PDB file of C-alpha atoms in Angstrom:
ATOM      1  CA  MET A 163      -9.870  38.555 -19.386  1.00 44.00           C
ATOM      2  CA  MET A 164     -11.248  35.142 -20.347  1.00 49.00           C
ATOM      3  CA  GLU A 165     -10.884  33.880 -16.793  1.00 51.00           C
ATOM      4  CA  ASP A 166     -12.845  36.844 -15.378  1.00 56.00           C
ATOM      5  CA  GLU A 167     -15.667  36.178 -17.834  1.00 53.00           C
ATOM      6  CA  LEU A 168     -15.818  32.511 -16.843  1.00 44.00           C
ATOM      7  CA  ILE A 169     -15.966  33.473 -13.167  1.00 50.00           C
ATOM      8  CA  LYS A 170     -18.845  35.884 -13.856  1.00 53.00           C
ATOM      9  CA  ILE A 171     -20.743  33.255 -15.847  1.00 49.00           C
ATOM     10  CA  TRP A 172     -20.229  30.712 -13.101  1.00 44.00           C
ATOM     11  CA  GLN A 173     -21.341  33.151 -10.393  1.00 51.00           C
ATOM     12  CA  SER A 174     -24.472  34.080 -12.357  1.00 53.00           C
ATOM     13  CA  SER A 175     -25.424  30.467 -13.127  1.00 51.00           C
ATOM     14  CA  PRO A 176     -28.115  28.706 -11.088  1.00 51.00           C
ATOM     15  CA  ASN A 177     -27.124  26.582  -8.122  1.00 48.00           C
ATOM     16  CA  GLN A 178     -27.887  23.364  -9.983  1.00 46.00           C
ATOM     17  CA  GLU A 179     -25.240  24.183 -12.580  1.00 46.00           C
ATOM     18  CA  ARG A 180     -22.749  25.048  -9.868  1.00 46.00           C
ATOM     19  CA  ILE A 181     -23.349  21.696  -8.189  1.00 46.00           C
ATOM     20  CA  LYS A 182     -22.785  19.892 -11.500  1.00 50.00           C
ATOM     21  CA  PHE A 183     -19.554  21.818 -12.018  1.00 48.00           C
ATOM     22  CA  GLU A 184     -18.329  21.090  -8.481  1.00 54.00           C
ATOM     23  CA  LYS A 185     -19.320  17.456  -8.865  1.00 57.00           C
ATOM     24  CA  SER A 186     -17.404  17.028 -12.115  1.00 67.00           C
ATOM     25  CA  LYS A 187     -14.391  18.867 -10.694  1.00 70.00           C
ATOM     26  CA  LEU A 188     -14.469  16.619  -7.622  1.00 69.00           C
ATOM     27  CA  MET A 189     -14.806  13.537  -9.852  1.00 75.00           C
ATOM     28  CA  ILE A 190     -11.747  14.544 -11.881  1.00 78.00           C
ATOM     29  CA  ASP A 191      -9.789  15.270  -8.700  1.00 79.00           C
ATOM     30  CA  VAL A 192     -10.734  11.942  -7.093  1.00 80.00           C
ATOM     31  CA  GLN A 193      -9.994   9.962 -10.253  1.00 80.00           C
ATOM     32  CA  SER A 194      -6.599  11.620 -10.662  1.00 83.00           C
ATOM     33  CA  SER A 195      -5.778  10.900  -7.036  1.00 83.00           C
ATOM     34  CA  LEU A 196      -6.874   7.266  -7.359  1.00 84.00           C
ATOM     35  CA  ASP A 197      -4.846   6.786 -10.533  1.00 86.00           C
ATOM     36  CA  ARG A 198      -1.730   8.042  -8.725  1.00 89.00           C
ATOM     37  CA  PHE A 199      -2.499   5.758  -5.785  1.00 88.00           C
ATOM     38  CA  HIS A 200      -2.932   2.709  -8.026  1.00 86.00           C
ATOM     39  CA  ARG A 201       0.408   3.458  -9.714  1.00 91.00           C
ATOM     40  CA  THR A 202       2.041   3.777  -6.288  1.00 90.00           C
ATOM     41  CA  ILE A 203       0.622   0.440  -5.148  1.00 90.00           C
ATOM     42  CA  LYS A 204       1.712  -1.226  -8.393  1.00 91.00           C
ATOM     43  CA  TYR A 205       5.236   0.159  -7.933  1.00 93.00           C
ATOM     44  CA  ARG A 206       5.302  -0.951  -4.283  1.00 90.00           C
ATOM     45  CA  ASP A 207       4.211  -4.455  -5.217  1.00 91.00           C
ATOM     46  CA  LEU A 208       6.904  -4.650  -7.892  1.00 93.00           C
ATOM     47  CA  MET A 209       9.539  -3.387  -5.465  1.00 93.00           C
ATOM     48  CA  GLU A 210       8.532  -6.086  -2.984  1.00 91.00           C
ATOM     49  CA  THR A 211       8.019  -8.960  -5.423  1.00 93.00           C
ATOM     50  CA  ILE A 212      11.085  -8.643  -7.662  1.00 95.00           C
ATOM     51  CA  PRO A 213      13.661  -8.583  -4.823  1.00 94.00           C
ATOM     52  CA  GLY A 214      11.750 -11.403  -3.139  1.00 93.00           C
ATOM     53  CA  ILE A 215      12.002 -13.534  -6.267  1.00 95.00           C
ATOM     54  CA  ILE A 216      15.724 -12.741  -6.481  1.00 95.00           C
ATOM     55  CA  ILE A 217      16.365 -13.470  -2.781  1.00 94.00           C
ATOM     56  CA  ILE A 218      14.577 -16.847  -2.716  1.00 95.00           C
ATOM     57  CA  PRO A 219      17.200 -18.735  -4.818  1.00 96.00           C
ATOM     58  CA  ILE A 220      19.995 -17.137  -2.794  1.00 95.00           C
ATOM     59  CA  PHE A 221      18.519 -18.405   0.467  1.00 94.00           C
ATOM     60  CA  VAL A 222      17.814 -21.812  -1.093  1.00 95.00           C
ATOM     61  CA  TYR A 223      21.525 -22.023  -1.893  1.00 95.00           C
ATOM     62  CA  ILE A 224      22.454 -20.800   1.596  1.00 93.00           C
ATOM     63  CA  ALA A 225      20.088 -23.313   3.228  1.00 92.00           C
ATOM     64  CA  TYR A 226      21.671 -26.071   1.174  1.00 93.00           C
ATOM     65  CA  THR A 227      25.309 -25.140   1.788  1.00 94.00           C
ATOM     66  CA  ILE A 228      25.473 -23.697   5.321  1.00 90.00           C
ATOM     67  CA  PRO A 229      26.498 -26.292   7.911  1.00 90.00           C
ATOM     68  CA  PHE A 230      24.586 -24.864  10.885  1.00 90.00           C
ATOM     69  CA  THR A 231      21.176 -26.440  11.474  1.00 91.00           C
ATOM     70  CA  LEU A 232      19.618 -23.368  13.093  1.00 92.00           C
ATOM     71  CA  SER A 233      20.814 -21.224  10.196  1.00 92.00           C
ATOM     72  CA  LYS A 234      19.280 -23.704   7.739  1.00 94.00           C
ATOM     73  CA  ILE A 235      15.967 -23.416   9.594  1.00 95.00           C
ATOM     74  CA  GLY A 236      16.282 -19.607   9.559  1.00 94.00           C
ATOM     75  CA  ALA A 237      16.992 -19.577   5.799  1.00 95.00           C
ATOM     76  CA  ILE A 238      14.017 -21.843   5.084  1.00 96.00           C
ATOM     77  CA  TRP A 239      11.854 -19.649   7.346  1.00 96.00           C
ATOM     78  CA  ILE A 240      12.928 -16.552   5.382  1.00 95.00           C
ATOM     79  CA  ILE A 241      12.074 -18.286   2.090  1.00 96.00           C
ATOM     80  CA  LEU A 242       8.621 -19.232   3.359  1.00 96.00           C
ATOM     81  CA  SER A 243       8.103 -15.697   4.717  1.00 96.00           C
ATOM     82  CA  ILE A 244       8.958 -14.129   1.366  1.00 95.00           C
ATOM     83  CA  ILE A 245       6.590 -16.493  -0.443  1.00 96.00           C
ATOM     84  CA  TYR A 246       3.849 -15.618   2.059  1.00 95.00           C
ATOM     85  CA  ILE A 247       4.446 -11.874   1.553  1.00 94.00           C
ATOM     86  CA  ILE A 248       4.285 -12.200  -2.237  1.00 94.00           C
ATOM     87  CA  ILE A 249       1.048 -14.205  -2.014  1.00 94.00           C
ATOM     88  CA  ARG A 250      -0.481 -11.697   0.396  1.00 93.00           C
ATOM     89  CA  LEU A 251       0.352  -8.755  -1.886  1.00 91.00           C
ATOM     90  CA  GLN A 252      -1.046 -10.594  -4.914  1.00 91.00           C
ATOM     91  CA  LYS A 253      -4.304 -11.373  -3.081  1.00 91.00           C
ATOM     92  CA  ALA A 254      -4.735  -7.697  -2.193  1.00 88.00           C
ATOM     93  CA  LYS A 255      -4.029  -6.767  -5.814  1.00 85.00           C
ATOM     94  CA  LYS A 256      -6.858  -8.999  -7.087  1.00 86.00           C
ATOM     95  CA  ILE A 257      -9.400  -6.962  -5.108  1.00 83.00           C
ATOM     96  CA  ARG A 258      -8.529  -3.761  -7.009  1.00 82.00           C
ATOM     97  CA  PRO A 259     -11.634  -2.636  -8.916  1.00 79.00           C
ATOM     98  CA  GLY A 260     -11.647  -2.254 -12.676  1.00 70.00           C
ATOM     99  CA  SER A 261     -12.565   1.222 -13.847  1.00 58.00           C
ATOM    100  CA  PHE A 262     -14.740   0.161 -16.784  1.00 58.00           C
ATOM    101  CA  THR A 263     -16.726  -2.772 -15.443  1.00 59.00           C
ATOM    102  CA  GLU A 264     -19.398  -1.022 -13.367  1.00 69.00           C
ATOM    103  CA  THR A 265     -21.062   2.312 -12.742  1.00 77.00           C
ATOM    104  CA  TYR A 266     -18.910   5.083 -11.360  1.00 76.00           C
ATOM    105  CA  ARG A 267     -20.653   4.910  -7.991  1.00 80.00           C
ATOM    106  CA  ASP A 268     -19.989   1.148  -7.740  1.00 83.00           C
ATOM    107  CA  TYR A 269     -16.397   1.788  -8.780  1.00 82.00           C
ATOM    108  CA  LEU A 270     -16.029   4.318  -5.949  1.00 84.00           C
ATOM    109  CA  ILE A 271     -17.553   1.951  -3.399  1.00 87.00           C
ATOM    110  CA  LYS A 272     -15.240  -0.887  -4.476  1.00 87.00           C
ATOM    111  CA  THR A 273     -12.280   1.483  -4.498  1.00 87.00           C
ATOM    112  CA  LYS A 274     -13.177   2.538  -0.964  1.00 90.00           C
ATOM    113  CA  GLN A 275     -13.162  -1.131   0.076  1.00 91.00           C
ATOM    114  CA  TYR A 276      -9.820  -1.575  -1.693  1.00 91.00           C
ATOM    115  CA  LEU A 277      -8.397   1.415   0.177  1.00 91.00           C
ATOM    116  CA  PHE A 278      -9.578  -0.066   3.479  1.00 93.00           C
ATOM    117  CA  ILE A 279      -7.813  -3.322   2.584  1.00 92.00           C
ATOM    118  CA  GLN A 280      -4.614  -1.428   1.755  1.00 92.00           C
ATOM    119  CA  LYS A 281      -4.956   0.484   5.018  1.00 93.00           C
ATOM    120  CA  LYS A 282      -5.332  -2.773   6.929  1.00 93.00           C
ATOM    121  CA  LEU A 283      -2.256  -4.171   5.167  1.00 92.00           C
ATOM    122  CA  LEU A 284      -0.210  -1.148   6.167  1.00 92.00           C
ATOM    123  CA  ASP A 285      -1.598  -1.126   9.718  1.00 93.00           C
ATOM    124  CA  THR A 286      -0.599  -4.762  10.263  1.00 93.00           C
ATOM    125  CA  VAL A 287       2.670  -4.736   8.294  1.00 92.00           C
ATOM    126  CA  ILE A 288       4.654  -5.489  11.438  1.00 92.00           C
ATOM    127  CA  TYR A 289       2.783  -8.774  11.915  1.00 93.00           C
ATOM    128  CA  TRP A 290       2.583 -10.218   8.399  1.00 92.00           C
ATOM    129  CA  TYR A 291       5.631  -8.613   6.761  1.00 92.00           C
ATOM    130  CA  PHE A 292       8.330  -7.659   9.216  1.00 93.00           C
ATOM    131  CA  SER A 293       7.973 -10.216  12.037  1.00 93.00           C
ATOM    132  CA  PRO A 294       8.220 -13.396   9.944  1.00 94.00           C
ATOM    133  CA  ILE A 295      11.362 -12.196   8.186  1.00 93.00           C
ATOM    134  CA  ALA A 296      12.817 -10.922  11.479  1.00 94.00           C
ATOM    135  CA  ILE A 297      12.258 -14.339  13.088  1.00 94.00           C
ATOM    136  CA  GLY A 298      14.074 -15.991  10.194  1.00 94.00           C
ATOM    137  CA  ILE A 299      16.967 -13.536  10.464  1.00 92.00           C
ATOM    138  CA  VAL A 300      17.226 -14.115  14.229  1.00 92.00           C
ATOM    139  CA  LEU A 301      17.296 -17.905  13.745  1.00 92.00           C
ATOM    140  CA  PHE A 302      19.834 -17.576  10.955  1.00 92.00           C
ATOM    141  CA  SER A 303      22.002 -15.249  13.055  1.00 90.00           C
ATOM    142  CA  ILE A 304      21.890 -17.413  16.171  1.00 90.00           C
ATOM    143  CA  GLY A 305      23.085 -20.378  14.129  1.00 87.00           C
ATOM    144  CA  ALA A 306      25.783 -18.559  12.188  1.00 85.00           C
ATOM    145  CA  ILE A 307      27.139 -15.952  14.641  1.00 83.00           C
ATOM    146  CA  ASN A 308      29.307 -17.189  17.496  1.00 80.00           C
ATOM    147  CA  ASN A 309      29.961 -13.775  19.035  1.00 84.00           C
ATOM    148  CA  ILE A 310      27.219 -12.465  21.372  1.00 88.00           C
ATOM    149  CA  LYS A 311      28.181  -8.851  20.603  1.00 89.00           C
ATOM    150  CA  ASP A 312      27.542  -9.340  16.870  1.00 87.00           C
ATOM    151  CA  LEU A 313      24.244 -11.049  17.663  1.00 88.00           C
ATOM    152  CA  LEU A 314      23.137  -8.115  19.834  1.00 90.00           C
ATOM    153  CA  VAL A 315      24.118  -5.633  17.114  1.00 91.00           C
ATOM    154  CA  ASN A 316      22.085  -7.701  14.651  1.00 89.00           C
ATOM    155  CA  LEU A 317      19.071  -7.705  16.990  1.00 91.00           C
ATOM    156  CA  GLY A 318      19.409  -3.951  17.569  1.00 93.00           C
ATOM    157  CA  GLY A 319      19.440  -3.399  13.815  1.00 93.00           C
ATOM    158  CA  LEU A 320      16.280  -5.486  13.482  1.00 93.00           C
ATOM    159  CA  ILE A 321      14.517  -3.487  16.190  1.00 94.00           C
ATOM    160  CA  VAL A 322      15.480  -0.184  14.555  1.00 95.00           C
ATOM    161  CA  SER A 323      14.336  -1.531  11.168  1.00 93.00           C
ATOM    162  CA  GLY A 324      11.012  -2.583  12.683  1.00 93.00           C
ATOM    163  CA  ILE A 325      10.461   0.880  14.127  1.00 94.00           C
ATOM    164  CA  ILE A 326      11.284   2.499  10.778  1.00 95.00           C
ATOM    165  CA  VAL A 327       8.917   0.162   8.902  1.00 92.00           C
ATOM    166  CA  TYR A 328       6.153   0.925  11.401  1.00 94.00           C
ATOM    167  CA  ILE A 329       6.623   4.707  11.181  1.00 95.00           C
ATOM    168  CA  LEU A 330       6.828   4.750   7.379  1.00 93.00           C
ATOM    169  CA  ASN A 331       3.642   2.721   7.023  1.00 93.00           C
ATOM    170  CA  LYS A 332       1.711   4.868   9.506  1.00 94.00           C
ATOM    171  CA  ARG A 333       2.892   7.922   7.556  1.00 95.00           C
ATOM    172  CA  ALA A 334       1.739   6.347   4.278  1.00 92.00           C
ATOM    173  CA  ILE A 335      -1.713   5.723   5.762  1.00 93.00           C
ATOM    174  CA  LYS A 336      -1.944   9.307   6.962  1.00 94.00           C
ATOM    175  CA  LYS A 337      -0.707  10.916   3.734  1.00 93.00           C
ATOM    176  CA  GLN A 338      -1.943   8.562   1.023  1.00 90.00           C
ATOM    177  CA  ILE A 339      -4.955   6.534   2.117  1.00 92.00           C
ATOM    178  CA  THR A 340      -6.879   8.703   4.587  1.00 92.00           C
ATOM    179  CA  PRO A 341      -7.162  11.761   2.265  1.00 91.00           C
ATOM    180  CA  ARG A 342      -8.352   9.569  -0.603  1.00 89.00           C
ATOM    181  CA  LEU A 343     -10.974   7.938   1.599  1.00 90.00           C
ATOM    182  CA  LYS A 344     -12.241  11.393   2.569  1.00 90.00           C
ATOM    183  CA  LYS A 345     -12.406  12.491  -1.070  1.00 87.00           C
ATOM    184  CA  ILE A 346     -14.328   9.355  -2.040  1.00 87.00           C
ATOM    185  CA  ASP A 347     -16.778   9.944   0.812  1.00 88.00           C
ATOM    186  CA  GLU A 348     -17.277  13.557  -0.324  1.00 84.00           C
ATOM    187  CA  LEU A 349     -17.877  12.492  -3.905  1.00 81.00           C
ATOM    188  CA  LEU A 350     -20.315   9.770  -2.865  1.00 83.00           C
ATOM    189  CA  LYS A 351     -22.257  12.353  -0.817  1.00 84.00           C
ATOM    190  CA  VAL A 352     -22.330  14.773  -3.749  1.00 78.00           C
ATOM    191  CA  MET A 353     -23.487  11.995  -6.094  1.00 73.00           C
ATOM    192  CA  GLU A 354     -26.337  11.076  -3.737  1.00 75.00           C
ATOM    193  CA  GLU A 355     -27.668  14.664  -3.765  1.00 67.00           C
TER     194      GLU A 355
END
């Protein structure tokens, strides 16, 4: 009963009121979506940073104790790669806009830029995330593994992992970033009217 009355009131209201209602509904929808996205990015950064911080001392110990020179170089390369990844994620995090520091339109524009940066990170994840660690693992494996069969299995596992990382990141762009960019564009258009 109450819902039918609200629908009738909304249908009988002037177009200007309808636009305001649609605008506020779109604003709530976009903000909710962005809040979920920011929580997802925060969780992703934690899930990348914490294991990285745990793995670094392990590889420092391995680099110190392992007798093979190529494996030492691989372990040091992995350490440097993890540090680079953590720094890169932290730099992207600093660009995230604050929700209370500017007008809502400026917040949306900065959020759109932030989403483009996250999209670029995910698009290039093979180059800045996977490849450096894979190179370190290959160097480490070549130094430590004497059997060519084990080395080929290791390389095959790396290739499969690279393909999985690539597919998962393309899927994340398609399902998480692209729809939010479209919603922000819609809201910016509505706000300009």
